[in-house]
Amino acid sequence: MWRNLFSGDSLPERVWMFDTTLRDGEQTPGVALTVDQKIEIAHALDDLGIDIIEAGFPVVSEGEKQAVKRIAKEGLRAKVCALARTSMKDIDAAIEAEVDWVHIFIATSDIHLKHKLKMTREQALGFAVSMTEYAKSHGLTVHFSAEDATRTEPDFLVKVFKSVEEAGADSLDIPDTTGSAMPALMKYLVGKVKESVRIPVSVHCHDDLGLAVANSLAGVEAGAEIVHATINGIGERAGNTSLEEVAVALHKLYGIKTNIRLEKIYEVSRLVEKLTGIIVPKNKAIVGENAFAHESGIHVHGILGSPETYETIMPELVGRKRRIVLGKHSGIHAVKILAKQFGLNLDEHQLKNLLAEIKAIGDSGGKVTEALFLDIARRVAGEAFRSRRIQLLEMSVAGGEEGQSVVILVNKDGRIESYGGVGPNTITAVVKTCDAIVKKMGFEIIDYKVWPTYSPTGYSEAEATIRSNGVEETGRGVHPEPAIALAQAILNAAEQALLTRKEVEA
Ligand code: KIV
Ligand code: ZN
């Protein structure tokens, strides 16, 4: 925590988080959420502790207006906001949607004024002021954005902001619409604006140059009290400031309070990933699959001594668990710890054999998942592979453009059983089929994820979590075919749940 570095600056004590996943996030190419999905996300955001939820842009369609209206009527703790241009039609749509806040914007840069709005600066200023007054006269809280602020002539930007403040705006926003700012510019602009106005200032950064989070933090260093962000950083083009990254950085690096319940971050990230279909990259900070995974021998050794050797935050802070991944860089320490976690006490000789097999798989490009590790470890320990209670034997897929059907054969306690399921694609058909298998054992699938590979020599990976009597078990799968990797992951989770159940009952 480096708060003392900023003693001369005006670091706010607290930052309000303005989430725009449902508006700018929904502008991500290829994303379209149903009203029910938007409501589900809005509840998750509220639960996460977001202060202001930008629910949509009501004027774009009747459906969008109804979605915003329904969110506004859900009785959320967060303020619900609607986007509007400086036009009566847009503001009326926000009023009809019954929101608390309206986010009014007009572009102020000469580039936008000339090529998009075909207006003079004075005309844009006039619209900004009159529409702020109009929204205020209807009882709305006005959050005003000067679109393309970072490419706007700074004195004109300040003039616009001072004028809308006089017209009654409640807070101001500085968008880096094209992601063209760097931290020093953001700090300069926020500082300049803050010298001239009294109302809270916010920053809205895009990630075109990968600087959205850094620029948002620079804005806060200069005194911005509100930060716009989206879950998983989704949004137009390269996306927006990633909410999880900025919230954790504010907490960890600056000691600034937010209302965010950090431990809920991963859960909300997974929900948004599933509903939008925008896959979070494995190496993404905080919420990526590998964010708390350690493979190299030196790192694992350090982590086992103390996690802070190679982790800036503890995974539990954001609702995650640390994962030791085995591969060609693994050392004997990691192998020993993981074997113990699977209840296998191996001697030095067995550990060396196990490590040699793991390194050989790593050298040939393969990945040693926990499931695979368990299989090898059991063999090395002398325990027969077929002692598993549930084992995937065969999977067949048939179908065409209309949908897919899957048949899975399993060996369950020595009996061969067959299950089938259909779905719009192979993955959903596998989940349906495996759901029937695990339900019969009294378990339910609560989460799953597949990382397909398109490389002819690569392995797809999958992870699945199932719940049994309130206990969650996570299984992993690896196979060139993603659907088989997923079926393995679910059945490996079931195998672990069966073992846990046996231990509890014993
Ligand atoms: O990026 C942007 O400028 C916006 C505005 C609507 C604030 O999203
Ligand atoms: Zn934006």
mmCIF file of C-alpha atoms in Angstrom, residues 156-302:
data_model
loop_
_atom_site.group_PDB
_atom_site.id
_atom_site.type_symbol
_atom_site.label_atom_id
_atom_site.label_comp_id
_atom_site.label_asym_id
_atom_site.label_seq_id
_atom_site.Cartn_x
_atom_site.Cartn_y
_atom_site.Cartn_z
ATOM 1 C CA PHE A 156 -13.362 24.330 -23.552
ATOM 2 C CA LEU A 157 -13.869 21.142 -21.527
ATOM 3 C CA VAL A 158 -13.718 23.137 -18.293
ATOM 4 C CA LYS A 159 -16.112 25.737 -19.740
ATOM 5 C CA VAL A 160 -18.652 22.998 -20.579
ATOM 6 C CA PHE A 161 -18.347 21.409 -17.150
ATOM 7 C CA LYS A 162 -18.695 24.737 -15.291
ATOM 8 C CA SER A 163 -21.765 25.580 -17.358
ATOM 9 C CA VAL A 164 -23.534 22.261 -16.714
ATOM 10 C CA GLU A 165 -22.664 22.503 -13.021
ATOM 11 C CA GLU A 166 -24.396 25.910 -12.971
ATOM 12 C CA ALA A 167 -27.327 24.349 -14.840
ATOM 13 C CA GLY A 168 -27.744 21.873 -11.964
ATOM 14 C CA ALA A 169 -25.693 18.771 -12.926
ATOM 15 C CA ASP A 170 -24.944 16.598 -9.903
ATOM 16 C CA SER A 171 -21.715 14.984 -11.134
ATOM 17 C CA LEU A 172 -19.404 15.173 -14.151
ATOM 18 C CA ASP A 173 -17.693 12.489 -16.175
ATOM 19 C CA ILE A 174 -14.468 12.621 -18.199
ATOM 20 C CA PRO A 175 -14.624 9.855 -20.815
ATOM 21 C CA ASP A 176 -11.534 8.667 -22.629
ATOM 22 C CA THR A 177 -13.864 7.551 -25.415
ATOM 23 C CA THR A 178 -11.211 6.245 -27.796
ATOM 24 C CA GLY A 179 -8.759 5.038 -25.155
ATOM 25 C CA SER A 180 -6.202 7.567 -26.350
ATOM 26 C CA ALA A 181 -5.085 9.007 -23.021
ATOM 27 C CA MET A 182 -2.123 8.046 -20.889
ATOM 28 C CA PRO A 183 -2.103 8.262 -17.067
ATOM 29 C CA ALA A 184 -0.336 11.649 -17.006
ATOM 30 C CA LEU A 185 -2.983 13.198 -19.263
ATOM 31 C CA MET A 186 -5.838 11.747 -17.226
ATOM 32 C CA LYS A 187 -4.296 13.066 -14.041
ATOM 33 C CA TYR A 188 -3.805 16.499 -15.599
ATOM 34 C CA LEU A 189 -7.381 16.692 -16.925
ATOM 35 C CA VAL A 190 -9.068 15.515 -13.740
ATOM 36 C CA GLY A 191 -6.895 17.912 -11.712
ATOM 37 C CA LYS A 192 -7.784 20.819 -14.018
ATOM 38 C CA VAL A 193 -11.508 20.060 -13.896
ATOM 39 C CA LYS A 194 -11.495 19.601 -10.116
ATOM 40 C CA GLU A 195 -9.916 23.044 -9.666
ATOM 41 C CA SER A 196 -12.911 24.607 -11.397
ATOM 42 C CA VAL A 197 -15.962 22.682 -10.120
ATOM 43 C CA ARG A 198 -17.352 21.579 -6.763
ATOM 44 C CA ILE A 199 -19.447 18.558 -7.776
ATOM 45 C CA PRO A 200 -17.984 15.008 -7.910
ATOM 46 C CA VAL A 201 -15.931 14.051 -10.954
ATOM 47 C CA SER A 202 -15.791 10.652 -12.565
ATOM 48 C CA VAL A 203 -13.643 8.884 -15.170
ATOM 49 C CA HIS A 204 -14.778 6.544 -17.950
ATOM 50 C CA CYS A 205 -11.850 4.883 -19.716
ATOM 51 C CA HIS A 206 -11.616 2.623 -22.739
ATOM 52 C CA ASP A 207 -8.869 0.054 -23.193
ATOM 53 C CA ASP A 208 -7.764 0.606 -26.800
ATOM 54 C CA LEU A 209 -4.125 0.895 -25.719
ATOM 55 C CA GLY A 210 -4.491 -1.380 -22.691
ATOM 56 C CA LEU A 211 -4.392 1.609 -20.315
ATOM 57 C CA ALA A 212 -7.997 1.828 -19.089
ATOM 58 C CA VAL A 213 -7.303 0.709 -15.516
ATOM 59 C CA ALA A 214 -4.079 2.742 -15.247
ATOM 60 C CA ASN A 215 -5.871 5.818 -16.601
ATOM 61 C CA SER A 216 -8.786 5.361 -14.183
ATOM 62 C CA LEU A 217 -6.382 5.085 -11.252
ATOM 63 C CA ALA A 218 -4.532 8.204 -12.433
ATOM 64 C CA GLY A 219 -7.901 9.989 -12.450
ATOM 65 C CA VAL A 220 -8.501 8.901 -8.863
ATOM 66 C CA GLU A 221 -4.999 10.077 -7.887
ATOM 67 C CA ALA A 222 -6.074 13.522 -9.093
ATOM 68 C CA GLY A 223 -9.256 13.361 -7.029
ATOM 69 C CA ALA A 224 -11.928 11.620 -9.149
ATOM 70 C CA GLU A 225 -14.545 10.252 -6.764
ATOM 71 C CA ILE A 226 -16.453 8.038 -9.236
ATOM 72 C CA VAL A 227 -15.042 5.351 -11.549
ATOM 73 C CA HIS A 228 -16.946 3.845 -14.480
ATOM 74 C CA ALA A 229 -16.130 0.207 -15.180
ATOM 75 C CA THR A 230 -17.523 -3.047 -16.535
ATOM 76 C CA ILE A 231 -17.294 -6.616 -15.283
ATOM 77 C CA ASN A 232 -14.453 -8.444 -17.073
ATOM 78 C CA GLY A 233 -13.672 -5.144 -18.841
ATOM 79 C CA ILE A 234 -16.163 -5.871 -21.623
ATOM 80 C CA GLY A 235 -17.299 -2.985 -23.809
ATOM 81 C CA GLU A 236 -16.971 -1.275 -27.181
ATOM 82 C CA ARG A 237 -13.903 -2.398 -29.177
ATOM 83 C CA ALA A 238 -11.139 -3.333 -26.686
ATOM 84 C CA GLY A 239 -13.503 -2.744 -23.779
ATOM 85 C CA ASN A 240 -13.692 -0.549 -20.701
ATOM 86 C CA THR A 241 -11.948 -0.330 -17.343
ATOM 87 C CA SER A 242 -12.201 -3.720 -15.755
ATOM 88 C CA LEU A 243 -14.222 -3.423 -12.560
ATOM 89 C CA GLU A 244 -12.480 -6.249 -10.767
ATOM 90 C CA GLU A 245 -9.019 -4.847 -11.518
ATOM 91 C CA VAL A 246 -9.752 -1.269 -10.555
ATOM 92 C CA ALA A 247 -11.664 -2.228 -7.383
ATOM 93 C CA VAL A 248 -8.867 -4.486 -6.135
ATOM 94 C CA ALA A 249 -6.185 -1.897 -7.015
ATOM 95 C CA LEU A 250 -8.062 0.837 -5.125
ATOM 96 C CA HIS A 251 -8.246 -1.436 -2.106
ATOM 97 C CA LYS A 252 -4.794 -2.953 -2.254
ATOM 98 C CA LEU A 253 -2.593 -0.164 -3.615
ATOM 99 C CA TYR A 254 -4.295 2.986 -2.409
ATOM 100 C CA GLY A 255 -6.281 1.881 0.650
ATOM 101 C CA ILE A 256 -9.314 3.681 -0.802
ATOM 102 C CA LYS A 257 -12.709 2.472 0.352
ATOM 103 C CA THR A 258 -15.331 1.295 -2.086
ATOM 104 C CA ASN A 259 -18.612 -0.411 -1.396
ATOM 105 C CA ILE A 260 -17.493 -3.479 -3.383
ATOM 106 C CA ARG A 261 -17.657 -6.880 -1.683
ATOM 107 C CA LEU A 262 -14.445 -8.124 -3.232
ATOM 108 C CA GLU A 263 -15.127 -11.745 -2.304
ATOM 109 C CA LYS A 264 -18.093 -11.708 -4.707
ATOM 110 C CA ILE A 265 -16.055 -10.585 -7.720
ATOM 111 C CA TYR A 266 -15.306 -13.987 -9.207
ATOM 112 C CA GLU A 267 -18.913 -15.141 -8.966
ATOM 113 C CA VAL A 268 -20.146 -12.034 -10.818
ATOM 114 C CA SER A 269 -17.373 -12.358 -13.411
ATOM 115 C CA ARG A 270 -18.438 -15.952 -14.146
ATOM 116 C CA LEU A 271 -22.084 -14.910 -14.460
ATOM 117 C CA VAL A 272 -21.278 -12.140 -16.942
ATOM 118 C CA GLU A 273 -18.960 -14.461 -18.874
ATOM 119 C CA LYS A 274 -21.694 -17.082 -19.171
ATOM 120 C CA LEU A 275 -24.523 -14.720 -20.091
ATOM 121 C CA THR A 276 -22.570 -12.584 -22.571
ATOM 122 C CA GLY A 277 -20.541 -15.442 -24.066
ATOM 123 C CA ILE A 278 -17.402 -13.255 -23.892
ATOM 124 C CA ILE A 279 -14.760 -15.680 -22.635
ATOM 125 C CA VAL A 280 -12.368 -14.328 -20.019
ATOM 126 C CA PRO A 281 -8.764 -14.952 -21.161
ATOM 127 C CA LYS A 282 -6.862 -17.377 -18.967
ATOM 128 C CA ASN A 283 -4.212 -14.833 -18.087
ATOM 129 C CA LYS A 284 -6.643 -12.037 -17.167
ATOM 130 C CA ALA A 285 -5.838 -10.383 -13.834
ATOM 131 C CA ILE A 286 -8.020 -11.337 -10.846
ATOM 132 C CA VAL A 287 -10.626 -13.419 -12.706
ATOM 133 C CA GLY A 288 -8.583 -15.354 -15.297
ATOM 134 C CA GLU A 289 -8.128 -19.092 -14.878
ATOM 135 C CA ASN A 290 -4.389 -18.698 -14.266
ATOM 136 C CA ALA A 291 -4.541 -15.625 -12.018
ATOM 137 C CA PHE A 292 -3.784 -17.735 -8.933
ATOM 138 C CA ALA A 293 -2.152 -20.778 -10.539
ATOM 139 C CA HIS A 294 1.516 -21.561 -9.910
ATOM 140 C CA GLU A 295 3.562 -23.969 -11.962
ATOM 141 C CA SER A 296 7.288 -23.311 -11.774
ATOM 142 C CA GLY A 297 9.230 -25.224 -9.114
ATOM 143 C CA ILE A 298 10.802 -22.069 -7.660
ATOM 144 C CA HIS A 299 7.449 -20.310 -7.398
ATOM 145 C CA VAL A 300 5.643 -23.269 -5.876
ATOM 146 C CA HIS A 301 8.422 -23.662 -3.323
ATOM 147 C CA GLY A 302 8.101 -19.970 -2.440
#
